Amino acid sequence: MQFDHFEYTLTTESFGGIAFSKYLKTMDPVRITTGKTFINGTGGFFDQAHVAVSASFQVANTYDKELFYSAEFVVFDNKGGIYYIDSTLQESSAVPVESGRSPTEYRIGRYIIYTDVLWEDKSSFVLPDELQGDVIGIVCVKSISN
């Protein structure tokens, strides 16, 4: 919606603790992949494995201790439109990145499409056009603590 005026007040206060957010790395591009699941997308389960599409987001902890966070995950399709929003992660653990490993190796997957295609017929599944190419994913961290 277009508008010609907007006002707001921003209040800040000094923080003397550790800003844990600087240790949670979420910069690597989202990866869209297919995988096997027994989840049917409505809270139930299939008797046989089905094809699902997931978005894999980087969430790496570079602090030296385990961190806990809540987040929302957003996927923008290749035309820039919002394709998916996941607000279900209330709290998750992020263990420290192991010595010698890259933060880009640490990922969390979120199912974005559940299908009726059986896993044994996975070759018949075609990823939707809007999820091919330049897809963008954003991790919106809502809280973080140790």
PDB file of C-alpha atoms in Angstrom, residues 2 6 14 24 32 50 53 59 108 110 122 129 133 141 145:
ATOM      1  CA  GLN A   2       1.423   3.356  -0.966  1.00  0.00           C
ATOM      2  CA  PHE A   6       5.274   7.737   8.166  1.00  0.00           C
ATOM      3  CA  SER A  14      22.483   0.331  26.634  1.00  0.00           C
ATOM      4  CA  LEU A  24      24.860 -16.958  14.679  1.00  0.00           C
ATOM      5  CA  ILE A  32      16.012 -26.114  -2.387  1.00  0.00           C
ATOM      6  CA  HIS A  50       6.641 -39.584  -0.191  1.00  0.00           C
ATOM      7  CA  VAL A  53      10.599 -30.286  -1.028  1.00  0.00           C
ATOM      8  CA  VAL A  59      22.377 -21.515  10.851  1.00  0.00           C
ATOM      9  CA  ILE A 108      18.570 -26.495   9.133  1.00  0.00           C
ATOM     10  CA  ARG A 110      12.328 -26.776   6.621  1.00  0.00           C
ATOM     11  CA  LYS A 122      10.437 -39.675  -7.309  1.00  0.00           C
ATOM     12  CA  ASP A 129       9.397 -23.529 -11.971  1.00  0.00           C
ATOM     13  CA  GLY A 133      17.163 -20.720 -10.284  1.00  0.00           C
ATOM     14  CA  VAL A 141      16.186 -14.666  14.248  1.00  0.00           C
ATOM     15  CA  SER A 145      20.390 -16.965  24.368  1.00  0.00           C
TER      16      SER A 145
END
